[in-house]
PDB file of C-alpha atoms and ligand atoms in Angstrom:
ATOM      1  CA  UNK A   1     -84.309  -0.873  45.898  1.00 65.00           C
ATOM      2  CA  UNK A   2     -85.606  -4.496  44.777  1.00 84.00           C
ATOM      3  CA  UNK A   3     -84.148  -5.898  41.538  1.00 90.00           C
ATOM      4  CA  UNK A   4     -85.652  -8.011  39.040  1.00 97.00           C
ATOM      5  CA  UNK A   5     -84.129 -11.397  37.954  1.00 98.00           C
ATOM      6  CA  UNK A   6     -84.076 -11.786  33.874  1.00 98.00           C
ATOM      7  CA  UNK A   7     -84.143 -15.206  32.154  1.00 98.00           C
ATOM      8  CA  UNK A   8     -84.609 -15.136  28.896  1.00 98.00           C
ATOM      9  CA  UNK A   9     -84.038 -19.008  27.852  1.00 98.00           C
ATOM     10  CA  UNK A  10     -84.230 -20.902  24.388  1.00 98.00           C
ATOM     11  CA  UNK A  11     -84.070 -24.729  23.525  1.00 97.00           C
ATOM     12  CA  UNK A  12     -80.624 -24.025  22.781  1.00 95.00           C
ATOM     13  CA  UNK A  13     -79.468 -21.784  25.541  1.00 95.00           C
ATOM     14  CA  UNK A  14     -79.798 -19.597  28.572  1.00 97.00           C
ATOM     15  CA  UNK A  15     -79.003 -16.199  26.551  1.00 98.00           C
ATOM     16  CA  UNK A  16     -79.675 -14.104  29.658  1.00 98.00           C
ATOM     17  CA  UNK A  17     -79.468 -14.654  33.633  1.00 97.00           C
ATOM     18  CA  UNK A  18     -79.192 -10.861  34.834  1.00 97.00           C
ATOM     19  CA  UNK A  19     -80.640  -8.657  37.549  1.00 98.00           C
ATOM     20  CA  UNK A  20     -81.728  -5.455  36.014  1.00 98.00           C
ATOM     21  CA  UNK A  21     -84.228  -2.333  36.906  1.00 97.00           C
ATOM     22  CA  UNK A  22     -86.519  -2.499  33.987  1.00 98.00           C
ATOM     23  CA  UNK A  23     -87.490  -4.777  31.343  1.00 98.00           C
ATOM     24  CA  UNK A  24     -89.097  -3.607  27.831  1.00 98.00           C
ATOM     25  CA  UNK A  25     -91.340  -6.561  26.012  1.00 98.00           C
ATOM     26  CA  UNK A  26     -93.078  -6.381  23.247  1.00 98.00           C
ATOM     27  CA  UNK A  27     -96.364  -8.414  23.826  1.00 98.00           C
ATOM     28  CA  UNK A  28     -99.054  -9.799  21.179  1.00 97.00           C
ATOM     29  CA  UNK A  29    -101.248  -6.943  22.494  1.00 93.00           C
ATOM     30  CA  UNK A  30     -98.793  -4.104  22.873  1.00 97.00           C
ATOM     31  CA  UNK A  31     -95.771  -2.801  24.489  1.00 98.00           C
ATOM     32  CA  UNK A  32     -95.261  -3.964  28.145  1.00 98.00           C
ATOM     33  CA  UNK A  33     -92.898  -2.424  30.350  1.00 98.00           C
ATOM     34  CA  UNK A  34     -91.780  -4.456  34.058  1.00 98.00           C
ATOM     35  CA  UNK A  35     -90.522  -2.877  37.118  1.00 97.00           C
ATOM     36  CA  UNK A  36     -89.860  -4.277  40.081  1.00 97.00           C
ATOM     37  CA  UNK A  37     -93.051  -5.755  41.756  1.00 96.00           C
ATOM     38  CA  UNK A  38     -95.001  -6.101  39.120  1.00 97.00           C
ATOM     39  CA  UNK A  39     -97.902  -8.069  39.321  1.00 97.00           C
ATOM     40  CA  UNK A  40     -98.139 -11.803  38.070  1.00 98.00           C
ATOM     41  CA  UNK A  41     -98.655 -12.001  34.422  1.00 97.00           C
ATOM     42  CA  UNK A  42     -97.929 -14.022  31.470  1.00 98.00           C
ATOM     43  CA  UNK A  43     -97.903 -13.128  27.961  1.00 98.00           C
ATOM     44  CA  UNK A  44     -97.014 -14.135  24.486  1.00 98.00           C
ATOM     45  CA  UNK A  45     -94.587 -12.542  22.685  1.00 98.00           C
ATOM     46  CA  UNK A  46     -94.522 -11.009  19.096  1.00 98.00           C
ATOM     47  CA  UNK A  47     -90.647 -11.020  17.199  1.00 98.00           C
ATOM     48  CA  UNK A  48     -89.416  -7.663  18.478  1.00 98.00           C
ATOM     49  CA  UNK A  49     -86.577  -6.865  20.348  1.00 98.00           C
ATOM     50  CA  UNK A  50     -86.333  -7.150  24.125  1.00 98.00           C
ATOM     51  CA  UNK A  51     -84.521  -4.649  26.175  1.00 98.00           C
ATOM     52  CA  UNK A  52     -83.745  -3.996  29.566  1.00 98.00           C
ATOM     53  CA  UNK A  53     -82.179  -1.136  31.692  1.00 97.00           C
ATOM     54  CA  UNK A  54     -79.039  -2.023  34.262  1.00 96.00           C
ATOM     55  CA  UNK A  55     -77.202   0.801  35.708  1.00 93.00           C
ATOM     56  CA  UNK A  56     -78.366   3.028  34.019  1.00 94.00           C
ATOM     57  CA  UNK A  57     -77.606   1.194  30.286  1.00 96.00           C
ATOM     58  CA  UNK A  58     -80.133  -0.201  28.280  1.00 97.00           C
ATOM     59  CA  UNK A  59     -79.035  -3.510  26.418  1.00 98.00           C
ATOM     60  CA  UNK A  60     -81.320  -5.428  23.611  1.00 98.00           C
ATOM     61  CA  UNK A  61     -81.708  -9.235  22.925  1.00 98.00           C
ATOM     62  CA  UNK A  62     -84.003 -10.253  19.952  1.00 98.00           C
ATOM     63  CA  UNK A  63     -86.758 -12.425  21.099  1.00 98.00           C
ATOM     64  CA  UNK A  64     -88.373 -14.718  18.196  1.00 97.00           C
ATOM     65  CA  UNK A  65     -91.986 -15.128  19.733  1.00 97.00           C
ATOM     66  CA  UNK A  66     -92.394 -17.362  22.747  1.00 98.00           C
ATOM     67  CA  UNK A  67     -93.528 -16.052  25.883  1.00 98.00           C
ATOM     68  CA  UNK A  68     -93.008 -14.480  29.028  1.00 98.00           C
ATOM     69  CA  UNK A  69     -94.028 -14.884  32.726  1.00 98.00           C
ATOM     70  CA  UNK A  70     -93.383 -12.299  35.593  1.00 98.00           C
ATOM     71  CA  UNK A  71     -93.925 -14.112  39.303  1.00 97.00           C
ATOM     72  CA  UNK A  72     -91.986 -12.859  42.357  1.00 97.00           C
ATOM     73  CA  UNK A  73     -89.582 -10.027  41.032  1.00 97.00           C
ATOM     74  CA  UNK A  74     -88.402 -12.851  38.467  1.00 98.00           C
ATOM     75  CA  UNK A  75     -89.366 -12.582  34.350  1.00 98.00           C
ATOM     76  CA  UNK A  76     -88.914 -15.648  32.572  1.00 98.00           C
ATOM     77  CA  UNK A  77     -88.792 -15.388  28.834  1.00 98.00           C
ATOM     78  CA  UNK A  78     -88.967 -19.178  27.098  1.00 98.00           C
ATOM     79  CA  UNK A  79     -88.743 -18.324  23.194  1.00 98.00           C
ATOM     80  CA  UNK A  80     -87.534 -20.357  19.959  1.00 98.00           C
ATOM     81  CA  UNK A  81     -84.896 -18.188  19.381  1.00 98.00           C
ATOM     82  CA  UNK A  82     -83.130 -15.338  21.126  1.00 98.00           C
ATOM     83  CA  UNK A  83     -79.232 -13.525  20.823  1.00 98.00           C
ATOM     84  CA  UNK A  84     -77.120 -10.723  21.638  1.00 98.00           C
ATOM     85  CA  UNK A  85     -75.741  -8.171  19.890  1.00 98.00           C
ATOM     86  CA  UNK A  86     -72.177  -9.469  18.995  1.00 98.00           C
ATOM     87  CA  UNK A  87     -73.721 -12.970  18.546  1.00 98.00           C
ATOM     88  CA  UNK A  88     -75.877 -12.108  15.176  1.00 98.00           C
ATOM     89  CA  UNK A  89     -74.492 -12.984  11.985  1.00 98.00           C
ATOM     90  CA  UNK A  90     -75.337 -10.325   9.753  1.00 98.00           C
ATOM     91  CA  UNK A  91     -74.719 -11.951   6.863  1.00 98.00           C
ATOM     92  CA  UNK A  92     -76.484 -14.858   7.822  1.00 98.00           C
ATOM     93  CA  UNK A  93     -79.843 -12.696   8.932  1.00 98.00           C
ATOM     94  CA  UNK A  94     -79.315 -10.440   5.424  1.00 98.00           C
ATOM     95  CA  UNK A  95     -79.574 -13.655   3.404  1.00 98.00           C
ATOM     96  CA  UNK A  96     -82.333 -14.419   5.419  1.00 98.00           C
ATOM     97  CA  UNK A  97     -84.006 -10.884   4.725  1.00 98.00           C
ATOM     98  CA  UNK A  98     -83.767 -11.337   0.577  1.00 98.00           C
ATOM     99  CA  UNK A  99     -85.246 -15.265   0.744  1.00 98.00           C
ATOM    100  CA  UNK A 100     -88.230 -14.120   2.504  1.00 98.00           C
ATOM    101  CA  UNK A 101     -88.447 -11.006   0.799  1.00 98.00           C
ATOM    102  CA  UNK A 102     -88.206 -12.812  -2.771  1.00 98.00           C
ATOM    103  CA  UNK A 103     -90.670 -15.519  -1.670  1.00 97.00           C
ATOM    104  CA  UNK A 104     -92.945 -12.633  -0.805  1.00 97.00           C
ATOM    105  CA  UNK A 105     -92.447 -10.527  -3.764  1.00 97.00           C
ATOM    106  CA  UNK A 106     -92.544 -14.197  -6.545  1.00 97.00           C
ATOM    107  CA  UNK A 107     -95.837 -14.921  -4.390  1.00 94.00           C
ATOM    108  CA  UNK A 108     -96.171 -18.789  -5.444  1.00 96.00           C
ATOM    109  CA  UNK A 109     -99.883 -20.403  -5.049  1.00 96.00           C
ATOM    110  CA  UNK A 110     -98.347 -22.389  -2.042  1.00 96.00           C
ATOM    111  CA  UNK A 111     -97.100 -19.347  -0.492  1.00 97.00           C
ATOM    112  CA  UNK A 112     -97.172 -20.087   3.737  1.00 97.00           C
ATOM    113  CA  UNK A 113     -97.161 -15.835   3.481  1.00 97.00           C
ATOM    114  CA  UNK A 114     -97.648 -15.949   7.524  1.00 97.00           C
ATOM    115  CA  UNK A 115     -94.108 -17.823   7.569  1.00 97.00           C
ATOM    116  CA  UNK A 116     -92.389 -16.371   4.911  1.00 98.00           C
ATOM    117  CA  UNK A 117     -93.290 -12.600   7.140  1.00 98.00           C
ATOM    118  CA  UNK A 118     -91.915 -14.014  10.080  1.00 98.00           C
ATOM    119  CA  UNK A 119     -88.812 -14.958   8.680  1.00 98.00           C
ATOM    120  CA  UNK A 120     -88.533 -11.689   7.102  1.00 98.00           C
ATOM    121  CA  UNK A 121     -89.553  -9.666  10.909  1.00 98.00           C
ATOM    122  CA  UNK A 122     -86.979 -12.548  12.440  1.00 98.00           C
ATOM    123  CA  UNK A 123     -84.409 -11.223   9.697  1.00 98.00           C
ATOM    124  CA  UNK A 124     -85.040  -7.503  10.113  1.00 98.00           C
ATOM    125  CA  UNK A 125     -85.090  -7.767  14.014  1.00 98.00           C
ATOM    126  CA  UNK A 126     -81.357  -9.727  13.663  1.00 98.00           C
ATOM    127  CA  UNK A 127     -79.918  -6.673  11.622  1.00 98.00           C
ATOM    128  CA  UNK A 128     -81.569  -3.610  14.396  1.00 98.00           C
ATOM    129  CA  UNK A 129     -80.061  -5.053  17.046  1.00 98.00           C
ATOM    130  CA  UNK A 130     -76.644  -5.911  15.579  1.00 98.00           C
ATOM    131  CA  UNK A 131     -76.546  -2.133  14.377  1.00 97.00           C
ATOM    132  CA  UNK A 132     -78.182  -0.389  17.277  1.00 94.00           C
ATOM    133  CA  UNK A 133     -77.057  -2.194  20.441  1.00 88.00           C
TER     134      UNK A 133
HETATM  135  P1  LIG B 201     -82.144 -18.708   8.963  1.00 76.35           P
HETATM  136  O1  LIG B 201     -83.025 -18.824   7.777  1.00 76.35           O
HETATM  137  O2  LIG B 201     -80.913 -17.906   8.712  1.00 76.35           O
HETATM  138  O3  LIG B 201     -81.884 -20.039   9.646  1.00 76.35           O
HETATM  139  P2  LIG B 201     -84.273 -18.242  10.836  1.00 76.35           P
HETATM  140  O4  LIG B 201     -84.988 -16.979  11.172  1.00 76.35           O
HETATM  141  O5  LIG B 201     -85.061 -19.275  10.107  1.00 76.35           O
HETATM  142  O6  LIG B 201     -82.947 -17.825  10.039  1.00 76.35           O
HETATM  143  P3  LIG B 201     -84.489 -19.299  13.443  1.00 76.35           P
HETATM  144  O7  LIG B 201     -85.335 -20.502  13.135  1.00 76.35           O
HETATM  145  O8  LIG B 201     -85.165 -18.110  14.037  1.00 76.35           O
HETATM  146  O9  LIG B 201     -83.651 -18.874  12.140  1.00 76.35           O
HETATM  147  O10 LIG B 201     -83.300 -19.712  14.435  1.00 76.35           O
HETATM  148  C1  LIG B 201     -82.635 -20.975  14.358  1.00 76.35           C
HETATM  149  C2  LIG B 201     -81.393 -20.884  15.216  1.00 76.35           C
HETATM  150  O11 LIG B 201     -80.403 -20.104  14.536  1.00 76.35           O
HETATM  151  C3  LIG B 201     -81.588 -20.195  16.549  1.00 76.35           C
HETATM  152  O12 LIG B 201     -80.734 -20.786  17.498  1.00 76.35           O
HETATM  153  C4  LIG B 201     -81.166 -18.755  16.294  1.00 76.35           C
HETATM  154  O13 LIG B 201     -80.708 -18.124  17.462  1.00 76.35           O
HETATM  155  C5  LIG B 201     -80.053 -18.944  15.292  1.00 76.35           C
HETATM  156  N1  LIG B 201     -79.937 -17.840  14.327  1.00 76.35           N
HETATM  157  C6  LIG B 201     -80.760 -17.573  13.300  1.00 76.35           C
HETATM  158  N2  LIG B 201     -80.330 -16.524  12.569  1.00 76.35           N
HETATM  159  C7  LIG B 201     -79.200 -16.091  13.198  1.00 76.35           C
HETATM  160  C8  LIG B 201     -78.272 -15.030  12.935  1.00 76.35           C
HETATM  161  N3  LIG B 201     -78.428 -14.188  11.900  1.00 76.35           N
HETATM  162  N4  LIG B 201     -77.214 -14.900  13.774  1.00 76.35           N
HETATM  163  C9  LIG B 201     -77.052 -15.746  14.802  1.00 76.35           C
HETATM  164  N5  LIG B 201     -77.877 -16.749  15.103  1.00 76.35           N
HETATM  165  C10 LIG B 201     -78.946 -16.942  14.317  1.00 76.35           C
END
């Protein structure tokens, strides 16, 4: 049957150029799930993991916002920051976990909290996929 082409590309990087059968997003507005011929769409991202399914294993990048577009049996993913599994530094994104969590928890007067809770979901995103995939 018809594969889809996955980019999933950061200032930095292309982290992914793969055909697969199935791609999992997680959109602003919910979960969103792309087969093959799928109609046009863009969409913007939240941090959550992206997966997708090729022969028959599913493999997870984490996506740091950004946003996707599906056009012709091709989704493009264009996001600040994306990596594999054995490219996370664990000790890098635990660090990362306990500044956010103690700017959260000292909760100064100039606070950004929105930042400070995406570093943290950035952080804690890092560390599932490292240990899950
Ligand atoms: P930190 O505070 O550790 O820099 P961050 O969430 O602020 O984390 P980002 O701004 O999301 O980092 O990413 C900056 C760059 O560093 C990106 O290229 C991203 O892929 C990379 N990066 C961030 N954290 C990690 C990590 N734990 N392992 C590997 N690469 C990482």
């Amino acid at each position: 049957g018809k594969t889809l082409h996955l980019e999933v590309i950061t200032p930095d990087a292309a982290v992914l150029h793969e055909d697969v059968d199935f791609v999992l997003v997680r959109a602003l507005d919910g979960d969103l799930g792309i087969m093959p011929n799928h109609a046009p769409l863009i969409a913007s991202l939240s941090i959550w993991p992206l997966c997708y399914d090729k022969g028959g294993k599913r493999q997870c990048v984490t996506v740091a916002s950004g946003f996707l577009e599906v056009h012709d049996n091709t989704v493009t993913v264009i996001t600040p920051a994306s990596e594999k599994p054995e490219d996370i530094d664990v000790a890098r994104a635990q660090s990362a976990e306990k500044r956010a969590e103690d700017r959260l928890v000292a909760h100064a007067a100039d606070l950004d909290v929105t930042r400070a809770e995406a570093a943290l979901q950035r952080a804690l995103r890092r560390l599932d996929v490292a240990e899950k995939y």
